[in-house]
Coordinates of C-alpha atoms in Angstrom, one line a residue:
Chain E
M23 CA 142.7 107.2 88.1
T24 CA 144.2 108.8 85.1
A25 CA 141.7 109.1 82.5
T26 CA 142.3 109.2 78.8
H27 CA 141.1 112.2 78.0
D28 CA 141.7 111.7 73.8
S29 CA 139.7 108.5 73.8
I30 CA 136.4 110.1 76.4
S31 CA 136.4 112.3 73.6
E32 CA 135.7 110.3 71.0
Y33 CA 133.4 108.2 72.9
R34 CA 131.4 111.9 74.0
A35 CA 130.8 112.0 70.0
L36 CA 129.5 108.8 70.1
I37 CA 127.5 108.5 72.9
G38 CA 126.0 111.8 71.6
R39 CA 125.3 111.1 68.5
W40 CA 123.6 107.5 69.8
A41 CA 121.7 109.0 72.6
R42 CA 120.3 111.6 70.3
A43 CA 119.3 108.7 68.2
L44 CA 118.1 106.4 70.7
S45 CA 115.9 109.1 72.2
T46 CA 113.9 109.5 68.9
G47 CA 113.5 106.1 68.1
D48 CA 115.9 106.6 65.4
H49 CA 118.3 103.4 65.9
G50 CA 119.4 103.2 62.6
I51 CA 122.0 105.9 63.6
V52 CA 123.7 102.8 66.1
A53 CA 122.3 100.2 63.8
P54 CA 126.4 100.2 62.4
F55 CA 128.1 99.5 65.6
V56 CA 125.6 96.6 66.6
T57 CA 127.4 93.1 67.1
D58 CA 125.0 91.1 65.0
E59 CA 122.2 91.1 62.6
A60 CA 119.8 89.8 65.1
A61 CA 120.7 93.0 67.2
L62 CA 119.2 95.6 64.9
A63 CA 115.5 94.2 65.2
R64 CA 116.3 94.0 69.4
L65 CA 117.7 97.7 68.9
K66 CA 114.0 98.9 67.3
M67 CA 112.4 96.8 70.6
F68 CA 113.9 98.7 72.8
T69 CA 113.6 102.5 71.0
D70 CA 110.1 101.2 71.1
G71 CA 109.8 99.9 74.4
N72 CA 111.1 103.6 75.9
F73 CA 108.4 105.4 73.4
E74 CA 105.8 103.1 75.1
K75 CA 107.1 103.7 78.6
R76 CA 107.4 107.4 78.2
F77 CA 103.9 107.7 76.8
M78 CA 102.1 106.0 79.1
K79 CA 104.4 107.9 81.9
I80 CA 102.6 111.4 80.2
R81 CA 99.3 109.7 79.4
D82 CA 98.5 108.7 83.2
Q83 CA 99.3 112.2 84.3
V84 CA 97.4 113.9 82.2
E85 CA 94.4 111.4 82.0
D86 CA 91.7 113.5 83.0
L87 CA 92.2 115.6 79.7
L88 CA 91.6 113.0 77.7
E89 CA 87.7 113.8 78.4
V90 CA 87.9 117.1 76.4
F91 CA 90.4 115.8 73.9
D92 CA 89.6 113.5 71.2
E93 CA 93.1 113.2 69.8
L94 CA 95.0 113.1 72.7
E95 CA 96.8 110.1 72.6
T96 CA 97.9 111.0 69.3
S97 CA 99.2 114.5 70.4
I98 CA 101.3 112.8 72.9
E99 CA 102.4 110.4 70.2
D100 CA 103.4 113.2 67.9
Y101 CA 105.0 115.4 70.9
I102 CA 106.8 112.6 71.6
R103 CA 108.1 111.7 68.3
S104 CA 108.5 115.9 68.1
R105 CA 110.7 116.5 71.0
P106 CA 113.7 114.2 73.2
L107 CA 112.7 113.7 77.0
A108 CA 115.2 116.5 78.6
A109 CA 118.2 115.6 80.6
Y110 CA 117.2 114.1 84.6
D111 CA 113.4 114.5 83.8
T112 CA 111.6 111.9 85.4
G113 CA 108.5 112.8 84.0
P114 CA 106.2 115.9 85.3
G115 CA 108.5 117.9 83.7
D116 CA 107.4 116.2 80.4
S117 CA 103.8 117.0 80.8
A118 CA 103.8 120.4 81.5
T119 CA 106.1 120.2 78.3
F120 CA 103.6 118.9 76.6
L121 CA 100.8 120.3 77.7
D122 CA 102.6 123.9 76.5
C123 CA 102.6 122.2 73.3
L124 CA 99.1 121.4 73.3
V125 CA 98.4 124.8 73.7
E126 CA 100.3 126.0 71.0
T127 CA 99.2 123.2 68.6
S128 CA 95.5 122.9 69.1
S129 CA 93.8 126.3 69.5
P130 CA 92.1 124.4 72.8
S131 CA 88.3 125.6 73.8
A132 CA 88.1 127.5 77.1
E133 CA 86.6 124.1 78.6
Q134 CA 90.1 122.3 77.5
V135 CA 92.1 125.6 78.7
D136 CA 90.5 125.0 82.2
Y137 CA 91.4 121.1 82.2
I138 CA 95.0 122.2 81.3
T139 CA 95.4 124.8 83.7
C140 CA 94.4 122.5 86.2
Q141 CA 97.4 120.0 85.3
K142 CA 99.5 122.6 85.1
C143 CA 99.1 123.9 88.7
R144 CA 99.3 120.5 89.9
T145 CA 102.8 120.2 88.4
E146 CA 103.8 123.8 89.9
L147 CA 103.1 122.5 92.9
D148 CA 106.0 119.8 92.6
G149 CA 107.8 122.0 91.1
L150 CA 107.4 124.3 94.7
A151 CA 107.8 121.7 96.9
E152 CA 110.9 120.9 95.2
R153 CA 112.8 123.9 96.1
N154 CA 111.0 124.3 99.4
R155 CA 111.2 121.3 101.0
A156 CA 111.8 123.1 104.2
G157 CA 108.6 124.6 104.1
H158 CA 106.3 122.5 103.2
G159 CA 107.6 120.3 105.9
R160 CA 107.2 123.1 108.3
F161 CA 103.8 123.7 107.2
Q162 CA 102.7 120.3 107.6
E163 CA 104.3 119.9 111.0
L164 CA 102.5 123.0 111.8
R165 CA 99.6 121.5 111.4
S166 CA 99.4 119.0 113.9
Q167 CA 98.7 122.3 116.8
N168 CA 95.9 123.4 114.9
D169 CA 93.2 122.7 117.3
A170 CA 94.5 123.7 120.0
L171 CA 95.6 127.2 118.6
L172 CA 92.3 127.9 116.8
T173 CA 90.5 128.4 120.3
E174 CA 92.9 130.7 121.2
L175 CA 93.3 132.4 118.2
D176 CA 91.1 134.9 119.9
S177 CA 92.3 135.6 123.3
N178 CA 96.1 134.6 122.1
P179 CA 97.2 137.7 119.9
Q180 CA 100.6 136.1 119.5
I181 CA 99.3 133.5 117.2
W182 CA 100.7 133.6 113.9
I183 CA 98.3 132.5 110.5
H184 CA 100.7 131.1 107.7
L185 CA 99.4 130.4 104.6
N186 CA 100.5 127.1 102.9
P187 CA 104.2 128.1 101.0
I188 CA 103.3 125.7 98.3
R189 CA 100.4 126.9 96.7
A190 CA 99.3 127.5 93.0
A191 CA 96.1 130.0 91.8
A192 CA 94.2 130.3 88.7
T193 CA 91.2 131.8 87.4
F194 CA 88.6 129.3 86.1
Q195 CA 86.6 130.1 82.7
T196 CA 84.0 127.7 82.6
R197 CA 82.5 125.5 85.0
V198 CA 83.6 122.5 83.7
L199 CA 85.0 121.4 86.9
L200 CA 83.2 123.4 89.1
D201 CA 79.9 123.5 90.5
D202 CA 77.3 124.5 88.5
E203 CA 76.5 127.4 90.8
A204 CA 79.8 128.8 90.8
D205 CA 80.4 132.2 89.4
L206 CA 82.8 133.2 86.7
P207 CA 85.4 134.0 86.5
A208 CA 86.5 131.4 89.9
E209 CA 89.5 132.2 91.7
V210 CA 90.9 128.6 92.4
L211 CA 93.9 127.6 94.8
F212 CA 95.5 124.4 95.0
Y213 CA 98.2 123.3 97.9
P214 CA 98.7 120.4 99.5
V215 CA 97.5 119.1 102.5
G216 CA 100.5 116.0 103.0
N217 CA 101.3 114.5 99.8
E218 CA 97.7 115.3 98.5
I219 CA 96.6 118.2 96.3
R220 CA 93.4 120.4 97.2
T221 CA 91.6 122.6 95.6
A222 CA 89.3 125.3 97.1
V223 CA 87.3 128.2 95.3
L224 CA 87.3 131.5 96.9
E225 CA 84.9 133.7 97.0
R226 CA 85.5 137.8 97.9
E227 CA 85.9 137.3 101.7
A228 CA 88.1 134.3 101.3
L229 CA 90.1 135.9 98.5
A230 CA 90.9 139.3 100.2
V231 CA 92.1 137.3 103.2
V232 CA 94.4 135.0 101.3
R233 CA 95.3 138.2 99.2
S234 CA 96.7 139.8 102.5
L235 CA 98.3 136.7 103.9
W236 CA 99.5 135.9 100.2
R237 CA 101.8 139.2 100.3
S238 CA 102.9 139.0 103.7
S239 CA 102.9 135.6 105.5
P240 CA 102.4 134.9 108.8
L241 CA 100.3 137.6 110.3
H242 CA 99.0 137.7 113.8
L243 CA 94.5 138.1 113.4
A244 CA 95.2 141.9 114.6
E245 CA 97.1 142.3 111.4
L246 CA 95.4 140.6 109.1
T247 CA 91.7 142.6 110.2
D248 CA 93.8 146.0 109.9
G249 CA 95.0 145.3 106.4
I250 CA 91.5 144.4 105.5
S251 CA 88.7 147.3 105.1
D252 CA 86.4 145.9 103.1
V253 CA 85.6 142.5 105.5
D254 CA 83.8 142.8 109.2
R255 CA 86.5 141.4 111.5
D256 CA 84.2 138.2 112.6
E257 CA 84.3 137.4 109.3
I258 CA 87.6 137.5 108.5
R259 CA 88.0 135.2 111.9
E260 CA 85.6 132.9 110.7
V261 CA 87.6 132.6 107.0
V262 CA 90.8 132.0 109.1
G263 CA 89.3 129.4 110.9
D264 CA 88.1 127.5 107.6
F265 CA 91.5 128.0 105.8
V266 CA 92.8 126.2 108.9
E267 CA 90.7 123.2 108.8
I268 CA 90.9 122.7 105.1
G269 CA 94.6 122.9 105.5
L270 CA 95.3 126.0 103.3
A271 CA 96.5 128.1 106.5
S272 CA 98.1 127.0 109.6
L273 CA 98.4 128.3 113.4
G274 CA 101.7 128.4 114.8
Chain X
M27 CA 81.7 130.4 105.9
L28 CA 82.4 126.9 104.6
P29 CA 80.0 127.2 101.1
M30 CA 82.9 130.4 100.0
L31 CA 85.0 127.4 99.8
S32 CA 83.9 124.3 97.7
V33 CA 86.3 121.5 97.3
L34 CA 86.2 120.4 93.9
P35 CA 86.4 116.4 93.9
L36 CA 87.2 115.9 90.5
L37 CA 90.3 118.3 90.8
V38 CA 92.1 115.9 94.2
R39 CA 94.7 114.1 93.1
H40 CA 94.4 110.4 94.8
G41 CA 96.4 109.5 97.7
V42 CA 96.5 109.4 101.5
A43 CA 97.7 112.1 103.8
E44 CA 100.2 110.2 105.6
P45 CA 101.4 111.1 109.3
L46 CA 104.3 113.1 110.1
I47 CA 107.2 111.9 110.8
P48 CA 107.9 112.7 114.6
S49 CA 110.8 115.8 115.2
E50 CA 112.4 113.9 117.9
D51 CA 112.6 111.3 115.7
P52 CA 116.5 111.0 114.3
R53 CA 115.5 108.9 111.0
G54 CA 113.8 111.8 109.9
S55 CA 117.0 113.7 109.9
A56 CA 120.5 113.1 108.6
F57 CA 120.4 109.5 110.7
H58 CA 123.3 107.7 109.2
F59 CA 124.4 103.7 110.3
S60 CA 126.4 101.3 109.1
I61 CA 126.1 97.2 109.6
I62 CA 129.1 95.6 111.3
R63 CA 129.4 92.4 109.7
S64 CA 131.0 89.2 110.4
D65 CA 132.1 87.5 107.4
D66 CA 129.3 84.3 108.4
M67 CA 126.5 86.1 108.8
P68 CA 124.4 86.1 106.0
P69 CA 123.2 89.0 104.1
A70 CA 120.8 91.3 104.7
I71 CA 117.7 90.3 103.0
G72 CA 114.7 92.2 101.7
Y73 CA 112.6 93.4 99.0
A74 CA 113.0 96.1 96.4
I75 CA 109.7 98.4 98.0
R76 CA 106.6 98.5 95.9
E77 CA 103.5 99.1 97.1
Q78 CA 102.6 95.9 96.7
N79 CA 104.7 94.6 98.9
R80 CA 104.4 96.8 101.7
L81 CA 102.1 94.1 103.9
V82 CA 105.0 91.9 103.9
L83 CA 107.9 94.2 105.1
D84 CA 107.7 93.0 109.0
D85 CA 108.1 89.7 108.0
P86 CA 110.6 88.2 110.1
A87 CA 112.6 86.7 107.3
I88 CA 113.0 90.7 106.3
N89 CA 115.9 92.7 107.4
A90 CA 116.3 95.3 104.7
A91 CA 115.0 97.2 102.0
E92 CA 115.8 98.5 98.9
F93 CA 113.9 101.5 97.3
T94 CA 114.2 103.5 93.8
F95 CA 115.2 107.2 94.1
E96 CA 113.0 108.1 91.6
R97 CA 109.5 106.4 93.6
A98 CA 110.8 108.2 96.8
D99 CA 111.4 111.6 95.0
D100 CA 107.9 113.1 95.9
P101 CA 108.5 116.8 96.1
L102 CA 105.1 116.5 98.6
R103 CA 106.3 114.2 100.4
V104 CA 105.9 114.5 104.7
E105 CA 107.1 111.0 106.0
R106 CA 110.2 108.8 104.5
Y107 CA 109.8 106.3 101.9
I108 CA 110.4 103.3 104.2
R109 CA 107.6 105.2 106.7
D110 CA 108.8 103.9 110.6
Q111 CA 109.8 100.6 109.7
D112 CA 113.2 99.9 110.7
F113 CA 115.9 97.7 108.3
D114 CA 119.4 96.7 109.1
L115 CA 119.8 97.8 105.6
V116 CA 118.6 100.4 103.3
S117 CA 119.8 101.1 99.9
V118 CA 118.5 103.7 97.2
H119 CA 118.5 102.4 93.8
A120 CA 118.6 105.2 91.2
L121 CA 118.2 105.3 87.7
K122 CA 119.7 108.5 85.5
L123 CA 123.2 108.4 87.3
S124 CA 124.3 107.1 83.5
V125 CA 127.2 105.7 84.7
A126 CA 128.6 104.7 81.3
G127 CA 127.8 108.4 79.7
A128 CA 130.4 110.4 78.7
E129 CA 129.6 112.9 81.0
P130 CA 129.8 112.6 84.7
P131 CA 126.4 112.7 86.4
A132 CA 125.1 116.6 87.6
M133 CA 125.9 117.2 90.9
F134 CA 122.1 118.3 92.1
Y135 CA 121.3 114.9 91.0
I136 CA 123.6 113.1 93.5
D137 CA 122.6 115.9 95.8
K138 CA 119.0 114.8 95.4
L139 CA 120.3 110.9 95.8
R140 CA 122.1 111.4 99.3
A141 CA 119.5 113.6 100.7
I142 CA 116.7 111.0 100.1
A143 CA 119.7 108.4 101.4
L144 CA 120.0 110.2 104.3
E145 CA 116.2 111.0 105.1
N146 CA 115.8 106.8 104.9
G147 CA 118.9 106.3 106.6
A148 CA 120.1 104.2 104.1
E149 CA 124.1 103.0 103.5
S150 CA 124.3 102.5 100.1
V151 CA 123.1 104.2 96.9
S152 CA 123.4 101.7 93.2
D153 CA 122.2 102.2 89.7
H154 CA 123.1 100.3 86.3
L155 CA 125.9 99.7 84.0
G156 CA 124.4 101.9 81.2
F157 CA 124.3 105.4 79.9
T158 CA 120.8 107.4 79.8
R159 CA 121.6 110.9 77.8
D160 CA 124.1 112.3 76.1
G161 CA 125.6 114.9 78.2
V162 CA 123.9 117.2 81.3
D163 CA 121.7 119.5 79.2
G164 CA 121.1 116.5 76.5
M165 CA 118.9 114.4 76.3
E166 CA 117.9 110.9 77.9
I167 CA 117.3 107.7 76.1
G168 CA 114.4 106.9 78.4
H169 CA 116.4 103.4 79.5
F170 CA 119.8 102.7 79.8
A171 CA 122.1 101.0 77.3
P172 CA 124.9 98.9 77.4
P173 CA 127.8 100.7 76.7
P174 CA 130.7 99.5 74.1
F175 CA 133.2 97.7 76.3
V176 CA 136.1 99.5 75.3
Q177 CA 139.4 101.6 77.1
A178 CA 137.1 104.5 76.2
A179 CA 134.5 103.5 77.9
L180 CA 135.7 101.8 81.2
D181 CA 137.7 105.7 81.4
A182 CA 134.6 107.4 81.6
T183 CA 132.7 104.6 83.3
C184 CA 135.7 105.2 86.2
R185 CA 136.1 108.5 86.0
N186 CA 132.2 109.1 86.4
I187 CA 132.1 106.1 89.6
D188 CA 134.8 108.1 91.3
Q189 CA 132.7 111.4 91.4
V190 CA 129.8 109.7 92.7
Q191 CA 131.7 108.1 95.0
A192 CA 133.3 111.2 96.1
H193 CA 130.1 113.1 96.2
L194 CA 128.3 110.5 97.9
A195 CA 131.1 110.3 100.3
D196 CA 130.4 107.5 103.6
L197 CA 127.3 106.2 101.3
K198 CA 128.5 103.3 99.2
F199 CA 128.3 102.8 95.9
F200 CA 127.3 100.0 93.9
V201 CA 127.3 99.2 90.0
E202 CA 124.8 96.7 88.3
N203 CA 125.0 94.7 85.3
I204 CA 122.7 94.9 82.8
A205 CA 120.5 93.0 80.8
Y206 CA 120.5 94.3 77.9
L207 CA 118.5 93.7 74.2
F208 CA 121.8 94.4 71.8
R209 CA 125.8 94.9 72.6
L210 CA 127.3 97.0 70.5
N211 CA 130.6 96.5 68.8
S212 CA 133.3 96.1 72.2
S213 CA 137.4 95.1 72.5
M214 CA 136.8 93.4 75.7
T215 CA 134.0 91.4 77.2
E216 CA 131.5 92.4 79.6
A217 CA 133.5 90.2 82.8
E218 CA 136.9 91.9 81.7
F219 CA 135.1 95.5 82.0
L220 CA 133.5 95.1 85.0
R221 CA 136.5 93.3 86.2
K222 CA 138.6 96.2 85.4
M223 CA 135.8 99.1 86.8
L224 CA 135.5 97.4 90.4
A225 CA 139.5 97.1 90.3
R226 CA 139.6 100.3 89.7
T227 CA 137.3 102.6 91.1
G228 CA 137.0 99.8 94.3
C229 CA 133.0 100.3 94.0
G230 CA 130.8 97.4 95.1
W231 CA 129.3 95.3 92.6
L232 CA 125.1 95.4 92.5
L233 CA 125.4 91.4 90.8
D234 CA 121.4 91.3 89.3
V235 CA 121.7 87.7 89.3
T236 CA 118.4 87.6 86.8
N237 CA 120.2 89.5 84.6
V238 CA 123.1 87.3 84.4
Y239 CA 120.8 84.9 83.3
A240 CA 119.5 86.6 80.8
N241 CA 122.4 87.9 79.2
A242 CA 124.1 84.3 79.1
L243 CA 120.7 82.7 77.8
N244 CA 120.4 85.5 74.8
F245 CA 124.2 85.6 74.1
G246 CA 125.3 82.2 74.7
F247 CA 127.5 82.1 77.5
D248 CA 127.6 80.6 80.6
G249 CA 126.6 82.7 83.6
H250 CA 128.4 80.8 86.2
E251 CA 131.3 81.6 84.3
F252 CA 130.8 85.0 84.4
I253 CA 129.8 85.1 87.9
A254 CA 133.1 83.5 88.6
E255 CA 135.3 85.9 86.7
V256 CA 134.1 89.0 88.1
M257 CA 133.4 88.2 91.6
P258 CA 136.9 88.1 92.8
S259 CA 137.5 91.6 91.8
A260 CA 134.5 92.8 93.8
A261 CA 135.3 93.9 97.4
R262 CA 131.5 94.2 98.2
V263 CA 128.4 92.6 96.8
Q264 CA 124.5 93.1 97.0
I265 CA 122.8 90.5 94.8
H266 CA 119.2 91.5 92.5
L267 CA 117.0 88.7 92.1
A268 CA 114.1 88.4 89.6
G269 CA 111.9 86.5 87.5
G270 CA 111.3 87.5 83.4
V271 CA 109.6 86.1 80.8
W272 CA 110.4 83.7 77.7
D273 CA 109.2 86.4 74.6
E274 CA 108.8 83.8 71.7
K275 CA 108.9 86.8 68.9
S276 CA 112.5 87.8 70.2
E277 CA 113.0 84.6 71.2
M278 CA 114.8 86.8 74.4
Y279 CA 114.5 86.3 77.8
I280 CA 112.9 89.6 79.5
D281 CA 114.2 90.7 82.6
S282 CA 110.8 91.6 83.4
H283 CA 110.2 91.5 86.7
S284 CA 106.9 89.8 86.4
H285 CA 107.2 85.9 87.3
P286 CA 108.2 83.6 90.0
I287 CA 112.5 83.6 90.1
P288 CA 113.1 80.6 87.7
D289 CA 114.7 77.2 89.4
A290 CA 118.1 78.6 87.7
V291 CA 118.1 81.7 88.7
W292 CA 117.8 80.2 92.2
D293 CA 121.3 77.7 91.2
L294 CA 123.1 80.9 89.9
Y295 CA 122.1 82.9 93.1
R296 CA 123.3 79.7 95.1
Y297 CA 126.6 80.0 93.5
A298 CA 126.9 83.4 93.5
L299 CA 126.7 83.3 97.1
E300 CA 129.3 79.8 97.3
L301 CA 131.6 82.5 96.1
G302 CA 131.1 85.7 97.4
Q303 CA 131.3 84.3 100.4
G304 CA 131.7 87.2 103.3
K305 CA 131.4 89.7 101.2
V306 CA 127.5 89.6 100.0
E307 CA 126.0 92.6 102.4
A308 CA 122.1 92.1 101.2
V309 CA 120.2 90.6 98.6
F310 CA 117.4 92.3 97.2
V311 CA 114.6 91.1 95.1
E312 CA 112.1 93.0 92.5
R313 CA 108.6 92.6 91.1
D314 CA 107.1 94.9 89.3
Q315 CA 103.7 93.0 87.1
N316 CA 101.9 90.4 88.4
F317 CA 102.5 90.8 91.6
P318 CA 101.6 87.4 94.0
D319 CA 99.7 87.6 97.2
E320 CA 100.8 87.6 100.1
N321 CA 101.4 84.1 101.4
D322 CA 103.8 83.8 98.1
W323 CA 105.5 87.0 98.7
R324 CA 106.3 86.0 102.0
E325 CA 107.4 82.3 101.3
E326 CA 109.6 83.7 98.0
I327 CA 111.8 86.1 100.5
R328 CA 111.8 83.3 103.0
T329 CA 113.3 81.3 100.3
V330 CA 115.7 83.9 100.1
R331 CA 116.9 83.5 103.2
N332 CA 116.7 80.0 104.0
I333 CA 119.6 79.8 100.7
A334 CA 121.7 82.7 102.2
E335 CA 121.6 80.8 105.1
K336 CA 122.3 77.4 104.2
V337 CA 125.9 78.8 101.8
E338 CA 126.9 81.3 105.0
V339 CA 126.5 79.1 108.0
P340 CA 127.1 75.4 106.9
A341 CA 125.7 72.7 109.0

């Protein structure tokens, strides 16, 4: 096709102005270009409807925070009014940006920070899986062999131990999301099993195993035990079995 | 040893772990097929997939499925969005190509669309005749707005569609007429714009019959005439059906996908099938609120098929 470039550049300027206005609910800028008086009220319906949809999407994604932030809905509204939705953002990115704003503007308590951290780790997993679709798929497929390979783990030195490639770590400073007896600060791992996000609180021995696998995965059991000096082999073997069971590691 | 690994139920996002796609299953990879259809075959018929209608997707009246890209694009997915079901025709419905935007859509978005389409064995992709942003690095409006029906918008739209079609390669591309709450000053009618767009780009028309009905009611034109004017320019057609609601406050029919398909839309549907005989490839019913029970889901889709079969294979 042959495009009329001059007219497209004029169109670009017009659409640019309109889109910016409509994205922030400022329908007045578009008003002179609509066909009739009744359209003004309908323009407002359009921008109000868009505002509501964006509000509900963010609210749904951060709903756990409603328990610990009294004015969360007002904060979401303020955020939407001040920050247009970025091009191609379909939701999780918008919620993550909102959480950043919340931290900047609300001086959150330690409990509130733990809630925000938890939410941001979930978003991070989505981002990791987006960038490493193949890795996520391969790891989840590997899990189907775990039952058989786990029985051979001690006798077959060729078995690899893979750490779930989609993972995020966080340190919780409070027990607001933990068991009452949890040691603080608590190291928490987030990872998917299938399309479901799971979490695990790691104690000393498990942390040592995770750190080794995090640095270099996959490893054979012998390599793993050689690299951890302060945990004995049996304990490491048991931790690996637990990791496999909860979907944090897989055998291959 | 498990005490050192306490799972925190509060933090677990609810969801059901799904079985993995067997690696030898060709539908799990870049499997692609095309329907070979003759002119007297009725179109493929199905629902726009929602979790609420999955229970009826095996109904004998259903041999097609449409799904929304944004729903299927869960980065943590481990199986196809359409799962292990077989359909004669699958189509991916997109929301963010901003076909009538001043800038062409971003290649990464088209790449993702294509990947999801191939993963699910889809043969086509569709999006709306509207603009949703000011540019690739700019900001989103939140919903598609109608373009002004002017020459510059037509040029930009056709350029965008050309680029989308070139990048989608063997996937067919359809553009949907939208329901709008307002219209911008224009130098041509919507029908004229659509005719020229279809003729210049060769893309398919996703005729949303309910959107035609809503716009005709809200802006005072004849829906039958609209369809009759555009249909000859479309080489291939898909159809959307839905039910909306009359909003007393705005005195508008709102295409809310929340109610049964009204009689007037059934009539327009029958009329569209008659005019588009031989080139209507698929019909999809959309529902997003006030979901019916299982019987009503089945009854509705059987009505869609019965009408299509009567039109396409006259007694």
